[in-house]
Amino acid sequence: LASAATSPPLRLAAHLCGSAVDAVLRGDVSFVTSTLVPLGFRRIQLNATKRNGCTAPLSQKTLFAACDAVPEVEFIVQANDETAELWELKTATTSSPPHQEGPSSSTHGDVPASSSTSIPPNLAVLFDASCGAGKRLDLEAAVAALTQRSVFRDDAQRRATSVGFAGGINPTNIADVVGELRANETFGSSSVWIDMETGLRSGADDRFDVNLAWAVCVGLDAAGWDVDVRRTPPKTLGALTTTTTTRGGGTGLKQRDLPATARVSNHGVLAHKVTLLRDRRTKPRDFRTMLKEITFYLGYEVTATLPTVDRHDCVAPSGLAVGAGKATRSAARVALVPVMRAGLGMVDPLLDMVPNAAVHQIGMFKRGGAFDRPIEYYSRLPKNGGEDCDLALVLDPVIATARTVHAAVQKLKNWGAKRIAVLGVLASEQGLRALAKDHPDVDVYVAQVDDRLGRDGDLLPGLGDPGDRLYGPPEGARAAGDQGALDATVSIAGGSTTNGGGVLHSAHSSAASLSKLLVASSSSDHHHHQGAAAVGEPSPTVVDATSRAVATAILERSSSNKRPRSFSHDVTERAAAESNAVADAEAASSSSTRRAADHLPSVPPTTDGSATATTATTATTATTAPPVEQQQQHPTPPAETTSASTLHDKEPARSPAAPGATTASTDPTAEEGGGAHSSSKRRWPPPTDEPADDEAALLSQIEPPEFTLDAKDSATQLTTHDGTFGSTPARMRWGASTPLRRGPVLATTRHASQRNALGAHAGGYSIYRALAVASGGLDTAAMPKLQLTTPAVQIGPHASWFDPSKIVTMDPWGHAVAEAFAPWLDKGYDVRPTVAVTKAHVELPECKEALRSRRLVPDGAVLSASGTSVVTKAAIEPVWHLPGVAARFGVSERELRDALFAETNSMYPELITRDDVELFLPPIGGMTVYIWGSVDKIPDPDVELTCRVHDECNGSDVFGSDICTCRPYLTHAIEECIKTAQRGGTGICVYFRKEGRALGEVTKYLVYNMRKRQRGGDVAAEYFNCTQSVAGVTDTRFQALMPDVLHWLGVTRIHRFISMSDMKFDAITASGIEVLERIEIPPEMVPKDAQVEIAAKVHHGYHGGKSYKVDAQKLKEVKGREYY
């Protein structure tokens, strides 16, 4: 069997039955995209028969739309008379692939309605009249159905390459079936697949029998997997044409038109080498060699028209001079521009060809989205010289969406290159058309063209990530294409046996044949979700019933979760699911496991005597935040629930190792919610919806900090990248049920590699810190002493702290770092507070005036006779959870990151390069909260709460400018807060640093000038138009983010809301906080020049109550004063 090395490699296939196939046929591919694709399945068979539990209506249009939605998966339709609606040719169906501008934007959930009835390139048909009944394949009838009735009737190539056959195939007749298929002219030399299931079962329990599978492999090896068929060579060898030719089996050539700029080779030897390049089994060394050979050949074509000049000094060995026209030298000035890193593999062969060519690297990478703009991270184009370049040759092995190549070409045009060409190995039709549309003067030279793009913009079938294929993938990354399937399968098959601690593992034997057959084996008639999973080249003597049960258990566990997630979350949850599934499988199939264990090879011990596993481990080092909907079901735990990590009513115990830190219990036997420092007053929500990591395990995962204070001996990093050495951010699971599970916010320069937040503490004030460092006034090694800085009063925790959607712009634990994150402080981490809570006395002239006028009455507790009121106040720095902020605005996180990066003039490149870091400390002002009365009463909806949310106005609030109502409204709110506190309630004023509607004070003053100088004067009708004209927008405060601070305080109901703003009211109520009454500013408190503002705002939607009525006529009449 060692001679079977040329057999196809293992691929994972899944049979969908019952509810799973119903979902796809109703337009829901979420199970495929969220579960099967991440596990590595690339072939999905739809068993749409009643015997297989299918109840959904059969619609070819919906099927085609599902194929378009998941282009990286081959969908196989089980074809028989019952399913004819899916696979029979319809009148309006065309046989050529549709012209796509790009991959489908649907990545999960419902598929988009298909606007075309063209046959998807990833659709295949399995002719199976047996459906598990063991009925013998009638090849003649199946071929007749294929050539006369199927969707591939008019497409000879698809008839030969996109079909399979099943029905009664077993070890005794496999050779005959293969012989019949090879004798049929329909297939010629093409590859077809056969599917068998019933013929591989034995015993009373109807189990899969590996011995029968082995017998099939022996029979196939005897018959030969491949047939040596001489193919007619193409008429023109070596020519580059604008028409790509794809060879079909015995049916001639299928042709398609491409742009005139496309130069596609039809050289047979080159096609052979490209095939080797595509093969995922090709090692990096061979891949590099093959890419050089292909580049060398294509390089001759692209340089064929370069200018030359005659030489007159060439004398042949015969002594004769070589005449003009024969003796030449290249006169072209060539620049090679590889797009790093994959393009670097194409440089050397071209330098061998054109030794004097210049090399100018451009570093770009494409992110996950199909049509996101590429990111340029490096460029070595000289400042001048483009006008002296006769040919700039862009080198990129794969041209998929062409976004990266387009950016490189445009850059070279701006540079001044006279002629530009692109050299690659593979391209997509879409990419070639896009380049031709944008750059009709740029020729593209490639070896082959592929039909389609994946959801992420990758070329299909493609050749994988050429950079990874050239130089190896990053540590821990999954290789491109179906290699991920193998990785996932190894993980599925892993787990401890019951045989004295032995380990089930992948035995790499010479049985390559068996791996092919295992792909087709599944219990599709008995399970709704089942993937036929096997490990590459397993030993034929291992009957691994456990691994099959593990695969099924993982799929069943994963099928309930259809939420999109990040790769890291997916891996963690799959690892946890795997661990549970192994235990389930062992209990369910212990007898089979014991039989399999008898054949297991010995496992070499490690140095400590323990067995060594060859599969992926199931231990997880991270936890994931529970879904929002689950957290909301548990807002408050039972009264008896306590925690060893809770905030304490008394001064927290200090850790000797970290001043200001609370000592956390590390007793691994203690239950969560118990411990010596438990508090019955503050409780955590139960973490029943999170991985059940005990406290000791979580504590053990906290690595010691890496200090990076002295950078003199290291390079200055312009940016960092996720998944690379030096980027190991500390744990951060926003909204987790305990601080230990969530992790601290780390944003100081002290732990550069372990930062889990972008930006810097103190926002814009970090610039002053930099000045202090530069001037020598601040020692960067200084550690803040926080022993005496703990909050003056205790705030929280509240249920909203554990809902990742409720608070996305501040750290709810920011004031309690010493208590919440003691384990990190104990290890020496520099965890900085982002919230400070203190007490103060406030003395305002307006309060003294209110005392004199008897609007306020002193009580000696809230308000003194001198007019001083007692407050609790909290200063808050913004900490943005980028996924949550993006969700608030209904945009993708990618769109938000791009906008933040662009509008800060590229100040924060890690917004682009560090998708693994979800926190951002923006360089904006924070907020201050002033509280009159008891903080503890705020969460009680039955206790009166008065609230104002105020946006900064320096001119009015501090200096008393009368052009707006800001200070009068603020002081009125303070009076109402004092009165509420005196009645036993609580008053809150939140002061946001959003000067000039967050447009800035300069912009605000420019608007003032325009209002006063415009024709007709400062009229209310033009109030908002002036701001729009100057700033391009009327308001950027975006009140959707404002309610977070109220949720941090535990607010659930506001009895009296001191604000007329409709935007603030809408944002608060939309966040789930109830507002009972809205209070407008008394008319007598509105300054004369502020009448313009009030009239304009009320007319445009502000709450006017009974005091303010503004119609269109009054809007025109209200006018402010002129400049003096």
XYZ file of N, CA, C and O in Angstrom, residues 13 124 184 253 334 406 497 513 518 537 557 610 664 738 835 849 901 919 985 1024 1095 1108:
88
model
N -16.003 15.317 5.494
C -17.326 15.493 4.893
C -18.378 15.313 5.976
O -18.208 14.531 6.902
N -22.382 19.930 -6.183
C -22.109 18.603 -6.718
C -23.324 17.718 -6.485
O -24.207 18.040 -5.675
N -17.064 4.011 -18.946
C -18.076 4.941 -19.432
C -17.426 6.172 -20.043
O -16.584 6.818 -19.419
N -12.450 21.407 -24.446
C -12.047 22.488 -23.570
C -13.196 23.433 -23.320
O -13.939 23.784 -24.219
N 14.410 48.190 -14.947
C 13.320 47.390 -14.372
C 13.336 47.515 -12.858
O 14.407 47.493 -12.232
N -4.221 46.267 -6.637
C -4.711 47.580 -7.082
C -4.010 48.702 -6.311
O -3.577 49.697 -6.911
N -7.963 7.176 27.032
C -8.720 5.941 27.003
C -8.903 5.432 28.419
O -8.413 5.996 29.382
N -4.678 4.836 1.711
C -5.945 4.480 1.069
C -7.103 4.566 2.045
O -8.194 5.017 1.694
N -12.609 6.632 4.723
C -13.237 7.067 5.950
C -14.011 8.357 5.759
O -14.952 8.635 6.486
N -4.202 9.031 7.584
C -3.412 7.813 7.589
C -3.454 7.075 8.932
O -2.440 6.841 9.563
N -22.899 19.526 20.588
C -22.729 20.609 21.562
C -22.623 21.955 20.859
O -23.127 22.960 21.335
N 5.334 10.086 32.736
C 3.963 10.141 32.259
C 3.911 9.887 30.772
O 4.894 10.020 30.054
N -6.398 37.994 47.751
C -7.434 37.114 47.207
C -7.184 35.701 47.683
O -6.056 35.252 47.808
N -16.881 37.679 37.195
C -16.015 38.072 38.307
C -14.824 38.832 37.739
O -14.444 38.632 36.576
N -11.062 55.157 37.471
C -12.140 55.859 38.167
C -11.639 56.183 39.567
O -11.011 55.345 40.217
N -27.860 82.231 46.856
C -28.986 83.045 46.448
C -30.294 82.294 46.685
O -31.298 82.884 47.105
N -8.912 55.203 13.270
C -7.537 55.280 12.775
C -7.373 56.447 11.799
O -6.429 57.239 11.898
N -9.948 46.703 23.769
C -10.128 47.913 24.566
C -9.332 49.073 23.980
O -8.234 48.890 23.465
N -34.130 61.062 49.038
C -33.731 60.442 47.785
C -32.284 60.730 47.445
O -31.464 61.054 48.312
N -29.124 75.860 13.867
C -28.438 74.611 13.536
C -27.726 74.685 12.187
O -26.708 74.034 11.985
N -35.382 78.407 21.546
C -36.406 78.340 20.505
C -36.033 77.328 19.432
O -36.868 76.530 18.980
N -42.792 76.063 26.980
C -42.209 76.497 25.719
C -43.026 75.958 24.545
O -43.212 74.737 24.405
